Amino acid sequence: MNPTPSLTAPATGVKGSAPGSDRPAGGLTAAERLLSLVQRQGVLAVLLLVVVIASFAYPTFASLDNARGVLVQASFLAIVALGMTLVIITGGIDLSVGSVFALGGVLAAWASQWGLLPALLVPLLVCGAIGTLNGLLIARAGMAPFIVTLASLLGARGLLLAFTDEGATTYLVPKGSAFAELGQGSIGGFGHPILVALVLLGIGGLVLQRTSFGQTLFAVGGSGDAATLMGLPVARAKVTVYLLSGLLAGFAGALNAARLSSGVTIIGTGMELDAIAAVVIGGTLLVGGAGSISGTLWGVLLLAVIQNLINQIGSLNSSYQSVVSGGFLILVVVAQRYVSRSRRTL
C-alpha cells in the first residue's frame, strides 16, 4: 500500500482547500513554499557565501587542487551522512557510525590481501550485521535508538581493538592492488572516492524521492502510528535504514582504508557527531518526517569548507572547526523551530 502525499512528502502542507480558506486549492501558500525552500536549501546559500568570501580572502582556497582535496576529504563523511539521513528521517539516530567506519577500514585492510572482493565483502557483512542488529532491537524490541546505537558504538570499537591487539597491529593494503586503486585512483583529476560518493548520493536521492520505500520513510518519521494504521511496513523500514547506515559506514571505512593504504585504528572518533551535524545543518529535522539528500550534501561540504578555511588561516587549530560547526548546528535548530512554528500559524 502506498502512502498518501499528505503523509509522505517532506515538509508538505494540506493539498486541498476548505470552503472559505485562503489556501490555494491543490497547493501550498507562497509563505509555506518560501519557508520550505529556506529549510531545504538555506544551507546552500550559506555554503556559496562562505566559498566566495574565502576565495577572495585566500587565493589558494579557490585553486583546483585545493577543491579536489576538500572533495576527497568530504566524500567519506558524505557516504556516512547518507545513511544517517535515512535514519533521522524516520525519527531515529545512529551513534555507532564512527566506530563502524573505523572497524570497516580495519577489516577491509586485513581482507585486502586476498583481493578486491574480500576487501569489500568482509566489512560490508560485519558492518551490515551491526546495522541489522541495531534495527531489530529498535524496531522489533522497541528499544530507544540512542541506547542501542550507543551500545553498538562501544561494541564496534571494542571489536576493533580486539582485532588489532589493542591497536598494536596495523593491517596494510598491498601496493598496486585493485583495492588500493579504488581509493587512490582518479578520473579526470577527481579521485574515485568523490565519484563513488556522488553516485551513492544520487541513488539515495532517487530512492528517497521517487520510490514508495522513500515515501514510507517520510511517513514513518512524520507519524509512526499513522503509518502503521495505513498498513505501511514500519518495522521493516526501520530495520532497513539501520542496515543501510551500517553498510554505508562500513563501505566508507573500507574506501578510506584503500586511500590510506592501511586500516587506521584511531579514526572515526566523533564522526557520528559530524554526520549528525551535516544532516541537520542540511535541513533534515531531528524529529523526523522531512529531509533531503541534497541538503545533506551541502551540509557535508559546508563542514569540509570550514575545516579547510581554518587550515588556510594557519593560526587556528582544527578544534575551532568543532566550535564553528556547533554554532552552525545551534543556528539551524533554532531556525527549524522557527520554520515549524511559522507553518503552524499559516
Coordinates of N, CA, C and O in Angstrom, one line a residue, residues 163-245:
F163 N 40.5 -7.0 17.5 CA 41.0 -7.5 16.3 C 42.4 -7.0 16.0 O 43.2 -7.6 15.2
T164 N 42.8 -5.8 16.5 CA 44.1 -5.3 16.2 C 45.0 -5.3 17.4 O 46.0 -4.6 17.5
D165 N 44.8 -6.2 18.4 CA 45.6 -6.3 19.6 C 45.8 -4.9 20.3 O 46.9 -4.4 20.5
E166 N 44.6 -4.3 20.6 CA 44.6 -3.0 21.3 C 45.3 -1.9 20.4 O 45.8 -1.0 21.0
G167 N 45.2 -2.1 19.1 CA 45.8 -1.1 18.2 C 47.2 -1.3 17.9 O 47.8 -0.5 17.2
A168 N 47.8 -2.4 18.4 CA 49.2 -2.6 18.2 C 49.5 -3.1 16.8 O 50.6 -3.0 16.2
T169 N 48.5 -3.7 16.2 CA 48.6 -4.3 14.8 C 48.0 -3.4 13.8 O 46.8 -3.1 13.9
T170 N 48.7 -3.1 12.8 CA 48.1 -2.3 11.7 C 48.2 -3.1 10.4 O 49.3 -3.5 9.9
Y171 N 47.1 -3.3 9.8 CA 47.0 -4.1 8.5 C 47.2 -3.2 7.3 O 46.6 -2.1 7.3
L172 N 48.1 -3.6 6.4 CA 48.4 -2.7 5.3 C 47.7 -3.3 4.0 O 47.6 -4.5 3.9
V173 N 47.4 -2.3 3.2 CA 46.8 -2.7 1.9 C 47.9 -2.9 0.9 O 48.8 -2.1 0.8
P174 N 48.0 -4.0 0.1 CA 49.0 -4.3 -0.8 C 49.1 -3.2 -1.9 O 48.1 -2.7 -2.4
K175 N 50.3 -2.7 -2.1 CA 50.5 -1.6 -3.0 C 50.2 -2.1 -4.5 O 50.6 -3.2 -4.8
G176 N 49.6 -1.2 -5.2 CA 49.3 -1.5 -6.6 C 48.1 -2.5 -6.8 O 47.8 -2.9 -7.9
S177 N 47.4 -2.9 -5.7 CA 46.3 -3.8 -5.8 C 45.1 -3.0 -6.3 O 45.0 -1.8 -6.3
A178 N 44.1 -3.8 -6.8 CA 42.8 -3.2 -7.3 C 42.1 -2.4 -6.2 O 41.5 -1.4 -6.4
F179 N 42.2 -3.0 -4.9 CA 41.6 -2.3 -3.8 C 42.2 -0.9 -3.5 O 41.6 0.1 -3.3
A180 N 43.6 -0.9 -3.6 CA 44.3 0.4 -3.4 C 43.9 1.4 -4.5 O 43.7 2.6 -4.2
E181 N 43.7 0.9 -5.7 CA 43.4 1.8 -6.8 C 42.0 2.3 -6.6 O 41.7 3.5 -7.0
L182 N 41.1 1.6 -6.0 CA 39.7 2.1 -5.7 C 39.8 3.4 -4.9 O 39.0 4.3 -5.1
G183 N 40.7 3.4 -3.9 CA 40.8 4.6 -3.1 C 41.7 5.7 -3.6 O 41.5 6.9 -3.2
Q184 N 42.7 5.3 -4.4 CA 43.8 6.3 -4.7 C 43.7 6.7 -6.2 O 44.3 7.7 -6.6
G185 N 42.9 6.0 -7.0 CA 42.8 6.3 -8.4 C 42.0 7.6 -8.7 O 41.3 8.1 -7.7
S186 N 41.9 8.0 -9.9 CA 41.2 9.2 -10.2 C 40.7 9.1 -11.7 O 41.2 8.4 -12.5
I187 N 39.6 9.9 -11.9 CA 39.1 10.0 -13.3 C 39.0 11.5 -13.6 O 38.2 12.2 -12.9
G188 N 39.6 12.0 -14.6 CA 39.6 13.4 -14.9 C 40.1 14.3 -13.8 O 39.7 15.4 -13.7
G189 N 41.1 13.7 -13.0 CA 41.6 14.5 -11.9 C 40.9 14.5 -10.6 O 41.3 15.0 -9.6
F190 N 39.7 13.8 -10.6 CA 38.9 13.7 -9.4 C 39.0 12.3 -8.9 O 38.8 11.3 -9.6
G191 N 39.3 12.2 -7.6 CA 39.6 10.9 -7.0 C 38.3 10.0 -7.1 O 37.2 10.5 -7.0
H192 N 38.6 8.7 -7.1 CA 37.5 7.7 -7.1 C 36.5 7.9 -5.9 O 35.3 7.8 -6.1
P193 N 37.0 8.2 -4.7 CA 36.1 8.4 -3.6 C 35.0 9.5 -3.8 O 33.9 9.4 -3.4
I194 N 35.4 10.6 -4.6 CA 34.5 11.6 -4.9 C 33.4 11.1 -5.8 O 32.2 11.3 -5.6
L195 N 33.8 10.4 -6.8 CA 32.8 9.8 -7.8 C 31.9 8.8 -7.2 O 30.7 8.8 -7.4
V196 N 32.5 7.9 -6.3 CA 31.7 6.9 -5.6 C 30.6 7.6 -4.7 O 29.5 7.2 -4.7
A197 N 31.1 8.6 -4.0 CA 30.1 9.3 -3.1 C 29.0 10.0 -3.9 O 27.8 9.9 -3.5
L198 N 29.3 10.6 -5.0 CA 28.3 11.3 -5.8 C 27.3 10.2 -6.4 O 26.1 10.5 -6.4
V199 N 27.8 9.1 -6.8 CA 26.9 8.0 -7.3 C 26.0 7.6 -6.2 O 24.7 7.4 -6.4
L200 N 26.5 7.3 -5.0 CA 25.7 6.8 -3.9 C 24.7 7.9 -3.5 O 23.5 7.5 -3.2
L201 N 25.1 9.1 -3.4 CA 24.2 10.2 -3.1 C 23.1 10.3 -4.1 O 21.9 10.6 -3.7
G202 N 23.4 10.2 -5.4 CA 22.4 10.3 -6.4 C 21.4 9.2 -6.3 O 20.2 9.4 -6.4
I203 N 21.9 7.9 -6.1 CA 21.0 6.8 -5.9 C 20.1 7.0 -4.7 O 18.9 6.8 -4.7
G204 N 20.7 7.5 -3.6 CA 20.0 7.8 -2.4 C 18.9 8.8 -2.6 O 17.7 8.6 -2.1
G205 N 19.2 9.8 -3.3 CA 18.2 10.9 -3.6 C 17.0 10.3 -4.4 O 15.8 10.7 -4.1
L206 N 17.3 9.5 -5.4 CA 16.3 8.9 -6.2 C 15.4 8.0 -5.4 O 14.1 8.0 -5.5
V207 N 16.0 7.2 -4.6 CA 15.2 6.2 -3.8 C 14.4 7.0 -2.8 O 13.2 6.6 -2.6
L208 N 14.9 8.0 -2.2 CA 14.2 8.8 -1.2 C 13.0 9.5 -1.8 O 11.9 9.6 -1.2
Q209 N 13.1 10.1 -3.0 CA 12.1 11.0 -3.5 C 11.2 10.3 -4.6 O 10.1 10.7 -4.8
R210 N 11.7 9.2 -5.2 CA 11.0 8.6 -6.3 C 10.5 7.2 -6.1 O 10.0 6.6 -7.0
T211 N 10.6 6.7 -4.9 CA 10.2 5.3 -4.7 C 9.2 5.3 -3.5 O 9.2 6.2 -2.6
S212 N 8.4 4.2 -3.4 CA 7.5 4.0 -2.3 C 8.2 3.8 -1.0 O 7.7 4.2 0.0
F213 N 9.4 3.2 -1.1 CA 10.2 3.0 0.1 C 10.6 4.3 0.7 O 10.5 4.6 1.9
G214 N 11.1 5.2 -0.1 CA 11.5 6.6 0.3 C 10.3 7.3 1.0 O 10.4 7.9 2.0
Q215 N 9.1 7.2 0.3 CA 8.0 7.9 0.8 C 7.5 7.3 2.2 O 7.0 8.0 3.0
T216 N 7.7 6.0 2.3 CA 7.4 5.3 3.5 C 8.2 5.8 4.7 O 7.8 6.0 5.8
L217 N 9.5 6.1 4.4 CA 10.4 6.7 5.4 C 9.9 8.0 5.9 O 9.9 8.3 7.2
F218 N 9.4 8.9 5.0 CA 8.8 10.2 5.4 C 7.6 9.9 6.3 O 7.4 10.6 7.3
A219 N 6.8 9.0 5.9 CA 5.5 8.7 6.7 C 5.9 8.2 8.1 O 5.3 8.6 9.0
V220 N 6.8 7.3 8.2 CA 7.2 6.7 9.4 C 7.8 7.9 10.3 O 7.4 7.9 11.5
G221 N 8.6 8.7 9.8 CA 9.1 9.8 10.6 C 8.1 10.9 11.0 O 8.2 11.5 12.0
G222 N 7.1 11.1 10.1 CA 6.1 12.0 10.4 C 5.2 11.6 11.5 O 4.8 12.3 12.4
S223 N 4.7 10.3 11.4 CA 3.9 9.7 12.4 C 3.9 8.2 12.3 O 3.3 7.7 11.4
G224 N 4.6 7.6 13.2 CA 4.7 6.1 13.1 C 3.4 5.5 13.3 O 3.1 4.5 12.6
D225 N 2.6 6.0 14.2 CA 1.2 5.4 14.5 C 0.4 5.5 13.2 O -0.3 4.6 12.9
A226 N 0.4 6.7 12.6 CA -0.4 6.9 11.4 C 0.0 6.0 10.3 O -0.8 5.4 9.5
A227 N 1.4 5.8 10.2 CA 1.9 4.9 9.1 C 1.5 3.5 9.4 O 1.2 2.7 8.4
T228 N 1.5 3.1 10.6 CA 1.0 1.7 11.0 C -0.5 1.5 10.6 O -0.8 0.5 10.0
L229 N -1.3 2.5 10.9 CA -2.7 2.4 10.6 C -2.9 2.4 9.1 O -3.9 1.8 8.6
M230 N -2.0 3.0 8.3 CA -2.1 2.9 6.9 C -1.7 1.6 6.3 O -1.8 1.4 5.1
G231 N -1.1 0.7 7.1 CA -0.7 -0.5 6.7 C 0.8 -0.5 6.1 O 1.2 -1.5 5.5
L232 N 1.5 0.5 6.4 CA 2.9 0.6 6.0 C 3.8 -0.3 6.8 O 3.6 -0.5 8.0
P233 N 4.8 -0.9 6.2 CA 5.8 -1.8 7.0 C 6.7 -1.0 7.8 O 7.9 -0.8 7.5
V234 N 6.3 -0.4 8.9 CA 7.1 0.5 9.7 C 8.3 -0.2 10.3 O 9.4 0.3 10.2
A235 N 8.1 -1.4 10.9 CA 9.3 -2.1 11.5 C 10.3 -2.4 10.4 O 11.5 -2.3 10.6
R236 N 9.8 -2.9 9.3 CA 10.8 -3.3 8.2 C 11.5 -2.1 7.7 O 12.7 -2.2 7.4
A237 N 10.8 -0.9 7.6 CA 11.5 0.3 7.1 C 12.6 0.7 8.1 O 13.7 1.1 7.7
K238 N 12.3 0.6 9.4 CA 13.3 1.0 10.4 C 14.5 0.1 10.4 O 15.7 0.5 10.4
V239 N 14.3 -1.2 10.3 CA 15.4 -2.2 10.2 C 16.2 -1.9 8.9 O 17.5 -1.9 9.0
T240 N 15.6 -1.6 7.8 CA 16.3 -1.4 6.6 C 17.2 -0.2 6.7 O 18.3 -0.2 6.2
V241 N 16.7 0.9 7.3 CA 17.6 2.1 7.3 C 18.8 2.0 8.2 O 19.9 2.5 7.9
Y242 N 18.6 1.2 9.3 CA 19.8 0.9 10.1 C 20.8 0.0 9.5 O 22.0 0.1 9.6
L243 N 20.2 -1.0 8.7 CA 21.1 -1.8 7.9 C 21.9 -1.0 6.9 O 23.1 -1.2 6.7
L244 N 21.2 -0.1 6.2 CA 21.9 0.7 5.2 C 22.9 1.6 5.8 O 24.0 1.9 5.3
S245 N 22.6 2.2 7.0 CA 23.5 3.0 7.7 C 24.8 2.2 8.1 O 25.9 2.8 7.9

